[in-house]
Coordinates of C-alpha atoms and ligand atoms in Angstrom, one line a residue:
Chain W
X1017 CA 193.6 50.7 8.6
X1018 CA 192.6 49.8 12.0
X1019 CA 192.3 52.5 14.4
X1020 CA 195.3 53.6 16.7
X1021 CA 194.8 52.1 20.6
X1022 CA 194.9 55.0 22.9
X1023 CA 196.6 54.9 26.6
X1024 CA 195.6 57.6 28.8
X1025 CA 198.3 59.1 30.8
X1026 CA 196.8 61.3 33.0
X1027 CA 194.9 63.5 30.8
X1028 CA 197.7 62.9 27.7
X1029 CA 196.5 60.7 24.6
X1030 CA 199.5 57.8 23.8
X1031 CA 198.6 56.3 20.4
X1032 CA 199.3 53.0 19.9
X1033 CA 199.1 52.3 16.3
X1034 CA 197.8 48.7 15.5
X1035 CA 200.2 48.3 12.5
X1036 CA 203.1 48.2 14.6
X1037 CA 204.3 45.3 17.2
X1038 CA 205.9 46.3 20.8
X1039 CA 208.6 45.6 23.1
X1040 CA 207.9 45.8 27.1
X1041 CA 210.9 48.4 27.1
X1042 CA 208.4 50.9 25.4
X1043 CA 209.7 50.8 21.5
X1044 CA 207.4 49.9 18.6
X1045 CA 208.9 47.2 15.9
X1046 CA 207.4 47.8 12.4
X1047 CA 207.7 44.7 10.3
X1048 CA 209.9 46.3 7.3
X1049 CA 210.8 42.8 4.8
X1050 CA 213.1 40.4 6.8
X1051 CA 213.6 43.3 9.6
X1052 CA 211.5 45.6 11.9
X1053 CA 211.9 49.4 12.4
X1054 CA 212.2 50.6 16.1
X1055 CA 210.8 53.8 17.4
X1056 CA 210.3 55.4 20.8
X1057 CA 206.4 55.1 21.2
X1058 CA 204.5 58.0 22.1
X1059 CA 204.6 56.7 25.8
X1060 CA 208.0 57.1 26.0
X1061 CA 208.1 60.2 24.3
X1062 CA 206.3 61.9 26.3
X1063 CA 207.9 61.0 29.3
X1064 CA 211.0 61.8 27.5
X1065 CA 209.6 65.0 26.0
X1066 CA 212.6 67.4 23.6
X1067 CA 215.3 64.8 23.2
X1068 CA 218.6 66.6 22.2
X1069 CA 220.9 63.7 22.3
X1070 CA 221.0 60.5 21.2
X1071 CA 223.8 58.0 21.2
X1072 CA 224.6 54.8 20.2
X1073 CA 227.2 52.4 21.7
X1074 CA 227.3 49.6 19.9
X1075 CA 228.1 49.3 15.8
X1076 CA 225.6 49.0 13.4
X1077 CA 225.3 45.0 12.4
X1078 CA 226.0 44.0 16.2
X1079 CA 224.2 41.2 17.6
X1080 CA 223.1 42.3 20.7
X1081 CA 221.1 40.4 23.5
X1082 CA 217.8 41.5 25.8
X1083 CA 218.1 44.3 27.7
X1084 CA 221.7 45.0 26.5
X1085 CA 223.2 48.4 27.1
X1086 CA 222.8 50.4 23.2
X1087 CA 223.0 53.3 24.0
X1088 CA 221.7 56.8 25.6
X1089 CA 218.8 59.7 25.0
X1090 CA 219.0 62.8 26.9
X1091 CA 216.0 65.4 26.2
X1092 CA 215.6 68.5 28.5
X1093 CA 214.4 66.6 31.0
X1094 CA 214.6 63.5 31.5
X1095 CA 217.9 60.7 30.1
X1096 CA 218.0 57.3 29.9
X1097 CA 220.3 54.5 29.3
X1098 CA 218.6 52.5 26.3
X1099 CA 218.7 48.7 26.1
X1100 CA 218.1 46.1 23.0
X1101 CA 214.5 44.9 23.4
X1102 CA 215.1 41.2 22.3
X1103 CA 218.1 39.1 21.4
X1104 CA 218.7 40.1 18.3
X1105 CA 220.8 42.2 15.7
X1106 CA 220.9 45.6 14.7
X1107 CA 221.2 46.5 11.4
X1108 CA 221.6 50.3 11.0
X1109 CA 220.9 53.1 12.6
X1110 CA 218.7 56.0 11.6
X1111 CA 221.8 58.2 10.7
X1112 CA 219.5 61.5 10.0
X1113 CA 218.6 61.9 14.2
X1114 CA 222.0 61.1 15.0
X1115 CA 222.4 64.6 13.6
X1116 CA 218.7 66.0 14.7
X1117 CA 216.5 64.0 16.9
X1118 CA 213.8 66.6 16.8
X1119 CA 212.0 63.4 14.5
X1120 CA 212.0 61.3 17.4
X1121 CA 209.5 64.4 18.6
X1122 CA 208.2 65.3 15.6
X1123 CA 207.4 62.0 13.8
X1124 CA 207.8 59.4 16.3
X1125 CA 206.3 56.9 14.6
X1126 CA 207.7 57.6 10.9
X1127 CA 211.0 59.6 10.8
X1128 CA 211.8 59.2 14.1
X1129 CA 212.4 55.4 13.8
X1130 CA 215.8 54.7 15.8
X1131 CA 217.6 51.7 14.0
X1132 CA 216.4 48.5 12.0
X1133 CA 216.7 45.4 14.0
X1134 CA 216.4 41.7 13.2
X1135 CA 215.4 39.2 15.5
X1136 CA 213.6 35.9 16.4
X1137 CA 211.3 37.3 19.5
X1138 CA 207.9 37.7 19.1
X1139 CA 207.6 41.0 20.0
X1140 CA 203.7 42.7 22.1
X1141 CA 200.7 43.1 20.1
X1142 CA 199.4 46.7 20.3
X1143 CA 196.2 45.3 23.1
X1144 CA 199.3 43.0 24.9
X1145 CA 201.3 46.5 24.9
X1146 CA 198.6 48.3 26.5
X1147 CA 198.2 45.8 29.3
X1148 CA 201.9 46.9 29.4
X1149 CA 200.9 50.5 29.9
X1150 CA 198.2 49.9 32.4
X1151 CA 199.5 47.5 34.5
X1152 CA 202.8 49.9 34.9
X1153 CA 201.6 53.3 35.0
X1154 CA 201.2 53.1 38.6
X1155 CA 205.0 52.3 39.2
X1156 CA 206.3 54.6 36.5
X1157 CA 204.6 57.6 38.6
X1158 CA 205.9 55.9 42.0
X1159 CA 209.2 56.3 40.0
X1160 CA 208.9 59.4 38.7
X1161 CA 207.8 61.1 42.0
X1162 CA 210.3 59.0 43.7
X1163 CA 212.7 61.3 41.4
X1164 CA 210.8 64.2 41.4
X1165 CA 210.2 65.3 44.9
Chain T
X1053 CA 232.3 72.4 79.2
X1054 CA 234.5 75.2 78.3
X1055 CA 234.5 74.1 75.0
X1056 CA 230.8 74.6 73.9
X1057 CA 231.1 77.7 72.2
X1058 CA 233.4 75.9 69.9
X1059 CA 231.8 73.9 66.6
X1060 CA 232.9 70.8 66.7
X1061 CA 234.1 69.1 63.5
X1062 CA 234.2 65.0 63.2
X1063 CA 236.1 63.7 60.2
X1064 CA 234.6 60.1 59.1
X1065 CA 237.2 57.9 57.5
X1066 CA 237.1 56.5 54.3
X1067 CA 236.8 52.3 54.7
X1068 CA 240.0 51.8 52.5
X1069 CA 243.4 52.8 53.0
X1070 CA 243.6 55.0 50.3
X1071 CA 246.6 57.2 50.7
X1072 CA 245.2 60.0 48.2
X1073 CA 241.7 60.4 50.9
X1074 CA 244.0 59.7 53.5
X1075 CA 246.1 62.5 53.0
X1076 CA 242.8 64.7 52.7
X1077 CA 241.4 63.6 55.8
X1078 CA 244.7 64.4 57.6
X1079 CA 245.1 67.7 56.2
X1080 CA 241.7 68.7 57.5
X1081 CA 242.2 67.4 60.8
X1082 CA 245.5 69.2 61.2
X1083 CA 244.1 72.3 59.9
X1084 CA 240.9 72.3 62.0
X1085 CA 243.5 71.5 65.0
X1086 CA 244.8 75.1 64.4
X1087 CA 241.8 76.7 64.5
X1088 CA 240.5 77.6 68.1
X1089 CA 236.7 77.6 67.4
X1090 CA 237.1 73.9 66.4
X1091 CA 237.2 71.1 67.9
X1092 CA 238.0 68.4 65.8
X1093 CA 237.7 64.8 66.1
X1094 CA 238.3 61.8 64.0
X1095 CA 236.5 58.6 64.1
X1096 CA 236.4 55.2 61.4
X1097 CA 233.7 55.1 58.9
X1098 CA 230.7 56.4 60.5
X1099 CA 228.2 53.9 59.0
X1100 CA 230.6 51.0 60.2
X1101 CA 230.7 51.7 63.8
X1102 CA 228.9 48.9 66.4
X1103 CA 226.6 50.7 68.8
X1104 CA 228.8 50.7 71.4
X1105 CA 231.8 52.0 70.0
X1106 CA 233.4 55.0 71.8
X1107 CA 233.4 57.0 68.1
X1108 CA 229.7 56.6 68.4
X1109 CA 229.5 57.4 72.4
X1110 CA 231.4 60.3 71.9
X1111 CA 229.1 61.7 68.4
X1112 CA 226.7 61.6 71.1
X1113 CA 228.4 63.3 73.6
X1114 CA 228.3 66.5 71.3
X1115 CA 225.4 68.5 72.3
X1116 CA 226.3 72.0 69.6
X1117 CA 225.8 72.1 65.9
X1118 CA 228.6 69.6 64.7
X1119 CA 230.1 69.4 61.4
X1120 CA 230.3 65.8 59.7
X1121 CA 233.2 65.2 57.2
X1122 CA 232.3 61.6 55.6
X1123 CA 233.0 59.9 52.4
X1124 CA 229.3 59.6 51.8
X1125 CA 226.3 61.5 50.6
X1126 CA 225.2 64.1 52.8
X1127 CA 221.9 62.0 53.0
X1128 CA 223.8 58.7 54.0
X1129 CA 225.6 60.7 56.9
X1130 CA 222.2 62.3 58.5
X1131 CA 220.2 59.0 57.8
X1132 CA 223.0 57.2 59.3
X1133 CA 223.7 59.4 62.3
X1134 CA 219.9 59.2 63.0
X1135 CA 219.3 55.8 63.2
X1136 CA 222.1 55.9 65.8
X1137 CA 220.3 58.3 68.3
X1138 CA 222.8 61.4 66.5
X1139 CA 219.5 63.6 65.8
X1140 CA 219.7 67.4 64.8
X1141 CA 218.5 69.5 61.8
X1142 CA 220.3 69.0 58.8
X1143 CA 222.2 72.3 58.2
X1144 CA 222.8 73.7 54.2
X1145 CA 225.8 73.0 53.0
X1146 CA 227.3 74.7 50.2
X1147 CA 229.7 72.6 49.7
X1148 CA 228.0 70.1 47.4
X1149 CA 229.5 67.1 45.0
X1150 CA 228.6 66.7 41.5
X1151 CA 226.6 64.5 42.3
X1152 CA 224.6 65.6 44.3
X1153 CA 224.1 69.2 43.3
X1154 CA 220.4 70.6 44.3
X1155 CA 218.6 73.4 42.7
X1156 CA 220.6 76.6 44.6
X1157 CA 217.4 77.8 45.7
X1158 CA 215.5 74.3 46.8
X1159 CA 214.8 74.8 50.6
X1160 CA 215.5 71.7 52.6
X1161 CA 211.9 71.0 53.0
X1162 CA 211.5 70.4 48.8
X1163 CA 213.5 67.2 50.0
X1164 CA 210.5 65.7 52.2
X1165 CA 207.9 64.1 51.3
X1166 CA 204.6 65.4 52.6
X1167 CA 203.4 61.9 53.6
X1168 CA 207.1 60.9 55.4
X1169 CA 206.7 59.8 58.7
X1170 CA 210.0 62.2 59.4
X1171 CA 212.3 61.1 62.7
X1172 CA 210.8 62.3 66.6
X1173 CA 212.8 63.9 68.9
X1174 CA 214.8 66.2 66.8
X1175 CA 216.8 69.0 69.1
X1176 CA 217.3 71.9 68.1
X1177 CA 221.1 71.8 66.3
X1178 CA 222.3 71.2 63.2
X1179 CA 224.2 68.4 61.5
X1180 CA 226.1 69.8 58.8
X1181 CA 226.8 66.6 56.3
X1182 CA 229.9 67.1 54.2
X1183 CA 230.9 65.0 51.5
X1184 CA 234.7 64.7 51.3
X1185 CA 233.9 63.9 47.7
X1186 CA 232.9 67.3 47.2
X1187 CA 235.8 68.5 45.9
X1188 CA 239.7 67.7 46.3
X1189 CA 241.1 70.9 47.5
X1190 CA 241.6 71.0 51.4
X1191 CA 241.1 74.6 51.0
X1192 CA 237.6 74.3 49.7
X1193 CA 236.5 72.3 52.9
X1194 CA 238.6 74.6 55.4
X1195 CA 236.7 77.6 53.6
X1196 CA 233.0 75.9 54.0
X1197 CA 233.9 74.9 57.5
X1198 CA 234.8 78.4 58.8
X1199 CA 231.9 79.9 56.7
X1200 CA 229.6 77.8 59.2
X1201 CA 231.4 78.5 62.5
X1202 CA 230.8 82.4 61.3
X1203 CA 227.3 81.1 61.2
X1204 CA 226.5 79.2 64.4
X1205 CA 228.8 81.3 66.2
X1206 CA 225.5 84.2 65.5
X1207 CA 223.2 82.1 66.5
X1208 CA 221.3 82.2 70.0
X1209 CA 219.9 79.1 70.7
X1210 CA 219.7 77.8 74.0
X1211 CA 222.4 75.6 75.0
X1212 CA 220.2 73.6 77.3
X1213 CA 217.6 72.5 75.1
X1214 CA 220.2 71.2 73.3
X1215 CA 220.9 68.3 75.5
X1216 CA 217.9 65.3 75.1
X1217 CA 217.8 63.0 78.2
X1218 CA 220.5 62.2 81.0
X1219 CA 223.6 60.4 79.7
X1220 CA 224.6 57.8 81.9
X1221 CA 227.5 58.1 84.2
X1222 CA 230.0 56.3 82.6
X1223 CA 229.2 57.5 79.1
X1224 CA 229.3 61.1 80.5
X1225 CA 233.0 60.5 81.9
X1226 CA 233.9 59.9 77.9
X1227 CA 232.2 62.9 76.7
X1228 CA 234.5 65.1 79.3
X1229 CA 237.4 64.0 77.3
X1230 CA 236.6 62.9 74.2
X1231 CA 240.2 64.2 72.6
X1232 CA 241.7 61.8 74.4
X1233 CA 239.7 58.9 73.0
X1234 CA 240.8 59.6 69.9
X1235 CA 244.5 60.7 70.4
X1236 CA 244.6 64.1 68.8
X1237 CA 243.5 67.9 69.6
X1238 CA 246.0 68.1 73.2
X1239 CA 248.1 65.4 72.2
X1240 CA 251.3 66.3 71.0
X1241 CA 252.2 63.5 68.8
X1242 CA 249.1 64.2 66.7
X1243 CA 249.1 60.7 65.1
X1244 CA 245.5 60.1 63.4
X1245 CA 246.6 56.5 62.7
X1246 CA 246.2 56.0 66.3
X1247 CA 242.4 56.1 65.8
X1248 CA 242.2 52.9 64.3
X1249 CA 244.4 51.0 66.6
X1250 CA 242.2 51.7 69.4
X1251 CA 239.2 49.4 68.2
X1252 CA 238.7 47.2 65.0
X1253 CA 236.3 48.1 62.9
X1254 CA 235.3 46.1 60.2
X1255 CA 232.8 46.8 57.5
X1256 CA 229.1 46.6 57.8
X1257 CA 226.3 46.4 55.5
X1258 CA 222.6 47.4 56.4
X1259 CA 220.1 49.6 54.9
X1260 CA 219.5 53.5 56.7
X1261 CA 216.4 54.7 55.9
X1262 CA 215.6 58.1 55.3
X1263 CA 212.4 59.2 57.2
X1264 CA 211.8 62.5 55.5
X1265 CA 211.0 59.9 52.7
X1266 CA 209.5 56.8 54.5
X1267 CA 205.4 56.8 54.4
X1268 CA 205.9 53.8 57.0
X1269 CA 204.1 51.7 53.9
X1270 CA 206.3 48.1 55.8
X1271 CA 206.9 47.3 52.0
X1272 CA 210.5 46.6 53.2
X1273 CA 209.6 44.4 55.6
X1274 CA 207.3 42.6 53.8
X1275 CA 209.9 42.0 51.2
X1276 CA 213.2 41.0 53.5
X1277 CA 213.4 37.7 54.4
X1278 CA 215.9 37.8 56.4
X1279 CA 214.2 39.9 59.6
X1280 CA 216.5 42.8 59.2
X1281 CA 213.2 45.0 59.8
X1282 CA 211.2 45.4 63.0
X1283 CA 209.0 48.1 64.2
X1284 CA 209.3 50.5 67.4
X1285 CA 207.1 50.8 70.3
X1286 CA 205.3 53.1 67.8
X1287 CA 204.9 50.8 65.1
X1288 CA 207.1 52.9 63.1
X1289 CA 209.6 51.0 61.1
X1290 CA 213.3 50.3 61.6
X1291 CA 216.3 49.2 60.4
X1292 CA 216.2 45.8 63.5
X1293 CA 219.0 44.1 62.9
X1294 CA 221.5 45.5 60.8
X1295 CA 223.7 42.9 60.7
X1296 CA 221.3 40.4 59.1
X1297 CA 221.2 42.1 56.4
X1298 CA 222.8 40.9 53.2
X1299 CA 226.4 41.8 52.1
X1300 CA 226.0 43.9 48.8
X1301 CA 222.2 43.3 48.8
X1302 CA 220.1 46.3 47.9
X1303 CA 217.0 44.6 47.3
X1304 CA 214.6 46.1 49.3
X1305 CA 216.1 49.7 48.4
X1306 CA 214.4 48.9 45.4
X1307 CA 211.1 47.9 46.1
X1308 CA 210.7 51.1 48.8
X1309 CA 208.4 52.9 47.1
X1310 CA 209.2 56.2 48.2
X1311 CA 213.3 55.7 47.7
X1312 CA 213.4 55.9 51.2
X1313 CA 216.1 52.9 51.6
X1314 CA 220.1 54.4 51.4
X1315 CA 223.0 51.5 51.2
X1316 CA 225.1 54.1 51.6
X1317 CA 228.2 51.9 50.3
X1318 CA 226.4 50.9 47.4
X1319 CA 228.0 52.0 43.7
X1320 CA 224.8 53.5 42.0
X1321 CA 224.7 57.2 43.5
X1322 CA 220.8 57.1 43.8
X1323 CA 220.8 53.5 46.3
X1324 CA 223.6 55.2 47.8
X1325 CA 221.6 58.3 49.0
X1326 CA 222.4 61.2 46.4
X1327 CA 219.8 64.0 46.5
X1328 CA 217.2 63.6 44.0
X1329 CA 217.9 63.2 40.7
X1330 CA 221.8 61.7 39.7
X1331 CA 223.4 63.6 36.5
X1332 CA 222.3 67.0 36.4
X1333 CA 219.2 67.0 37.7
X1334 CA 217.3 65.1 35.1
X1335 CA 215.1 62.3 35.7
X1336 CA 216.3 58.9 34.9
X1337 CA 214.2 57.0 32.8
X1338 CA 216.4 53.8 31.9
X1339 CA 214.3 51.3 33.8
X1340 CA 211.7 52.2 31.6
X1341 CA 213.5 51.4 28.7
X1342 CA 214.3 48.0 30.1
X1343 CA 217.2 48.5 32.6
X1344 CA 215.6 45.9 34.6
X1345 CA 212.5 46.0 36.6
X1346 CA 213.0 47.0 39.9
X1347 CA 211.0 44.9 41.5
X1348 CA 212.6 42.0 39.4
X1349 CA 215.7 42.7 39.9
X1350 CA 215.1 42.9 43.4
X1351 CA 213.5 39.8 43.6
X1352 CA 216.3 38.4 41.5
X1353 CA 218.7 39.9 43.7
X1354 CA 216.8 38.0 47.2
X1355 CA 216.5 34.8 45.7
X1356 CA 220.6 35.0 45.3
X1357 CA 220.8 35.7 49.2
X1358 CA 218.4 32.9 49.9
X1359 CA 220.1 30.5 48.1
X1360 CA 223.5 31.3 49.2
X1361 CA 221.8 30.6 52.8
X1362 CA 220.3 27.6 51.8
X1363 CA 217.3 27.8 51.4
X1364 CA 214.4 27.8 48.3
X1365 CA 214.4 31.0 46.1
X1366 CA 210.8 32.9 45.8
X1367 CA 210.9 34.7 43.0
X1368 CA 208.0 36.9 43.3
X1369 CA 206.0 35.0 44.9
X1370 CA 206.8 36.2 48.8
X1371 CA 206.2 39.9 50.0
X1372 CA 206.1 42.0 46.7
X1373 CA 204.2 45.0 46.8
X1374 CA 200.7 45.2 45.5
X1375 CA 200.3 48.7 44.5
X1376 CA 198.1 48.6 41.4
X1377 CA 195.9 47.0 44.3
X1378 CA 195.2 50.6 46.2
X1379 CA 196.3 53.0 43.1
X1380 CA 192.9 55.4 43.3
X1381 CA 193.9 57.4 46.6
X1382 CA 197.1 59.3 44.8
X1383 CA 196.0 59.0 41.3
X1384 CA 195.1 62.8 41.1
X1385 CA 198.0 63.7 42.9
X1386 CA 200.4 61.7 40.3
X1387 CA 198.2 62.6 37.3
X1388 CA 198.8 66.0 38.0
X1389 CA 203.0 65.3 38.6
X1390 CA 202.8 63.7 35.0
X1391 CA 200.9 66.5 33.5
X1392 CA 203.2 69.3 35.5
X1393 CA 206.4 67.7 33.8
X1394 CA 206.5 70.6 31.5
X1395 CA 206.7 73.0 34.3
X1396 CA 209.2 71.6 36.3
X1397 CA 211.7 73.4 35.5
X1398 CA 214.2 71.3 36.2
Ligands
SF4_2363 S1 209.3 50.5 52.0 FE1 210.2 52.5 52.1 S2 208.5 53.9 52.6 FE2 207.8 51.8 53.0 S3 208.2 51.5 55.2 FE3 210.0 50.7 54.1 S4 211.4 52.4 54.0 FE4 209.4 53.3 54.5
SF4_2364 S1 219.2 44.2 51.3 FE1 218.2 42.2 51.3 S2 218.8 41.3 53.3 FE2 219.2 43.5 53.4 S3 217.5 44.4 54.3 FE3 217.2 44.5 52.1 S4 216.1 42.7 51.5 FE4 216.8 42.4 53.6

């Protein structure tokens, strides 16, 4: 198997595994049969760091649009609202970090998947996602400081 | 003025007619009216008064530390009270709303960014912002107002170096009396409604800008197409013309870099001028995950304005900022901020 791409953030590592596809919003898609697997990638895991709570506010099987409102993390440091990456429906949920989300941590690109989604969008390549991550680090760390200081 | 030694309290009423905040603000004001170190005052929505409104003249009549009782955050009321020649040092409050609790032991100065151009001419007196939101006891704000009366009432600052420049004449003659301009303290029929009835005030909308944030970068004015920025005789930027602003726009509060633009009346707490981080201190990553880019939205939210005027919409093609452009000064700086996330502590 290909080598994982690697974005540097600061002096932190963020694989990007080739075998999986991207959204913009910072999930990975893993083509699983007729559906993908969606995960936090390791960008937005670290940013997230320990995420304690996880919450989901729409039903498994709804069809849900871009940037719809799905749900919320909340680690020790940081929350955020998340949204669907693509039109699209979402299957199921990953019922075992709805109890623990350590995976989301520990495994973030096995066990930590979030929920199995179908859709029509052609979601990043790993290289496309990494334009992603370069061409938006600069703002994410205006944001962060914005929030920070 | 026999009344200096006295901390003067202004009460800044809510827009709406809302009999619940209504009720609050009249309670204080009668309260306060009791008390004879205070000398309370009530005037409309601070952020709505014109320039020339006597509410205004008379906020800066008051020379002492003054107490300001608003429906906004803290940061909205200072930012607010600035830009209309109201200066002093921001006083602590204790007294804080959920949402905008700061760590207990942050000192004012965590607030300020190291690069902020900051305001000039700052006497030396303190604003003490209170958010009626705070809480909904009476008792709560009675108790945080006397706890800063004990305070001032220590203090030995110099009365005269209070007072910045020679008010004119006429403006002057209002400060003498400034009770009466507002029908209560001597008055006998107490009647806050009075206020209102003296002058109309309707609602405004304008960005404040918070210049212990601002870097002076002109990103806003860049981005606003509608000339409600300018620059000073020191090329330091400002809030021009406030009334061509936008209703219900926050664009440009979203392309500041530095989240140095406050639409005070705006619904999402952080626009609106909350302290730092919303929610308990935690850092909000949801336009990460797709809650719309700002800059997008921002431009999104222009091109609606531009068109409702009339003219073509821009997208992103007009005054967006470049920032990937200059990125390598700060890098170090931010690398470190990203890296230090573990230590935090937030
Ligand atoms: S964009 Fe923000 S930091 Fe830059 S000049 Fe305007 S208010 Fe100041
Ligand atoms: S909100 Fe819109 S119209 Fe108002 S100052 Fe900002 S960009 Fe200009």
């Amino acid at each position: 198997m290909a080598e994982d791409l690697v974005f540097m953030m600061g002096k932190y590592e963020a694989r990007v595994p080739t075998d999986c596809l991207y959204s913009k919003s910072h999930l990975w898609l893993r083509k699983d049969g007729l559906r993908y697997q969606v995960g936090f990638t390791a960008y937005s895991v670290r940013l997230l760091q320990d995420v304690y709570f996880l919450d989901w506010s729409v039903d498994a099987g709804a069809q849900v649009f871009a940037k719809q409102e799905i749900g919320e993390v909340e680690s020790s440091k940081a929350l955020s609202t998340l949204y669907a990456p693509f039109d699209g429906r979402i299957v199921e949920f990953n019922q075992l970090l709805l109890d623990d989300p350590s995976g989301i941590n520990t495994d973030g690109y096995g066990n930590g998947w979030l929920f199995t989604f179908e859709t029509d969008a052609e979601p990043l390549t790993p290289e496309q996602y990494v334009e992603v991550l370069e061409g938006g680090w600069q703002k994410t760390q205006n944001m962060l400081k914005g929030q920070v200081n | 003025m026999a009344g200096q030694k006295k901390l003067t309290v202004v009460i800044s009423q809510h827009q709406g007619k809302n009999p619940v905040k209504r009720q609050l603000e009249e309670e204080l004001a009668m309260a306060c009216m009791m008390d004879p170190e205070i000398e309370v005052s009530i005037v409309p929505n601070l952020y709505d008064l014109s320039h020339d409104h006597s509410g205004l003249l008379f906020l800066k009549g008051i020379q002492g530390d003054v107490v300001v009782l608003s429906w906004l955050f803290p940061r909205a009321t200072q930012w607010i009270l600035d830009r209309t020649g109201v200066k002093g040092k921001a006083g602590t409050v204790f007294l804080v709303g959920e949402d905008d609790e700061e760590d207990e032991d942050q000192d004012e100065a965590a607030e300020k960014n190291p690069d902020a151009i900051g305001t000039l001419d700052v006497p030396n007196r303190l604003i003490y912002s209170i958010d009626l939101r705070a809480s909904k006891d009476p008792q709560e704000f009675l108790a945080e107002i006397r706890r800063i009366v004990e305070v001032t009432s220590t203090e030995t600052v110099d009365l005269m170096s209070w007072i910045q420049g020679e008010p004119k004449k006429e403006q002057l003659e209002r400060y003498l009396n400034p009770q009466e301009i507002f029908g209560i303290g001597s008055s006998q029929t107490g009647s806050i409604a009075e206020v209102e009835a003296e002058e109309k005030v309707s609602r405004r909308w304008y960005p404040v800008i918070d210049y212990d944030r601002c870097t002076n970068c002109m990103e806003c004015i860049d981005f606003c197409l509608f000339g409600v920025y300018g620059v000073d005789a020191l090329d330091r930027i400002l809030v021009e013309a406030q009334d061509s602003c936008k209703k219900g726009c926050p664009a440009c509060s979203r392309v500041c870099p530095e989240n140095a633009i406050v639409f005070p009346q705006h619904k999402t707490p952080a626009i609106a001028g909350a302290a730092g981080e919303v929610a308990g201190l935690k850092i909000d990553l949801s336009q990460l995950f797709g809650g719309g880019d700002a800059v997008e939205m921002a431009a999104r939210e222009r091109d609606i304005e531009l068109l409702r005027d009339g003219r073509d919409a821009v997208g992103l093609a007009v005054g967006i900022p470049k920032r990937q452009a200059n990125a390598c000064g700060v890098r170090d700086e931010l690398d470190d901020l990203i890296d230090g996330l573990d230590d935090l502590d937030l």
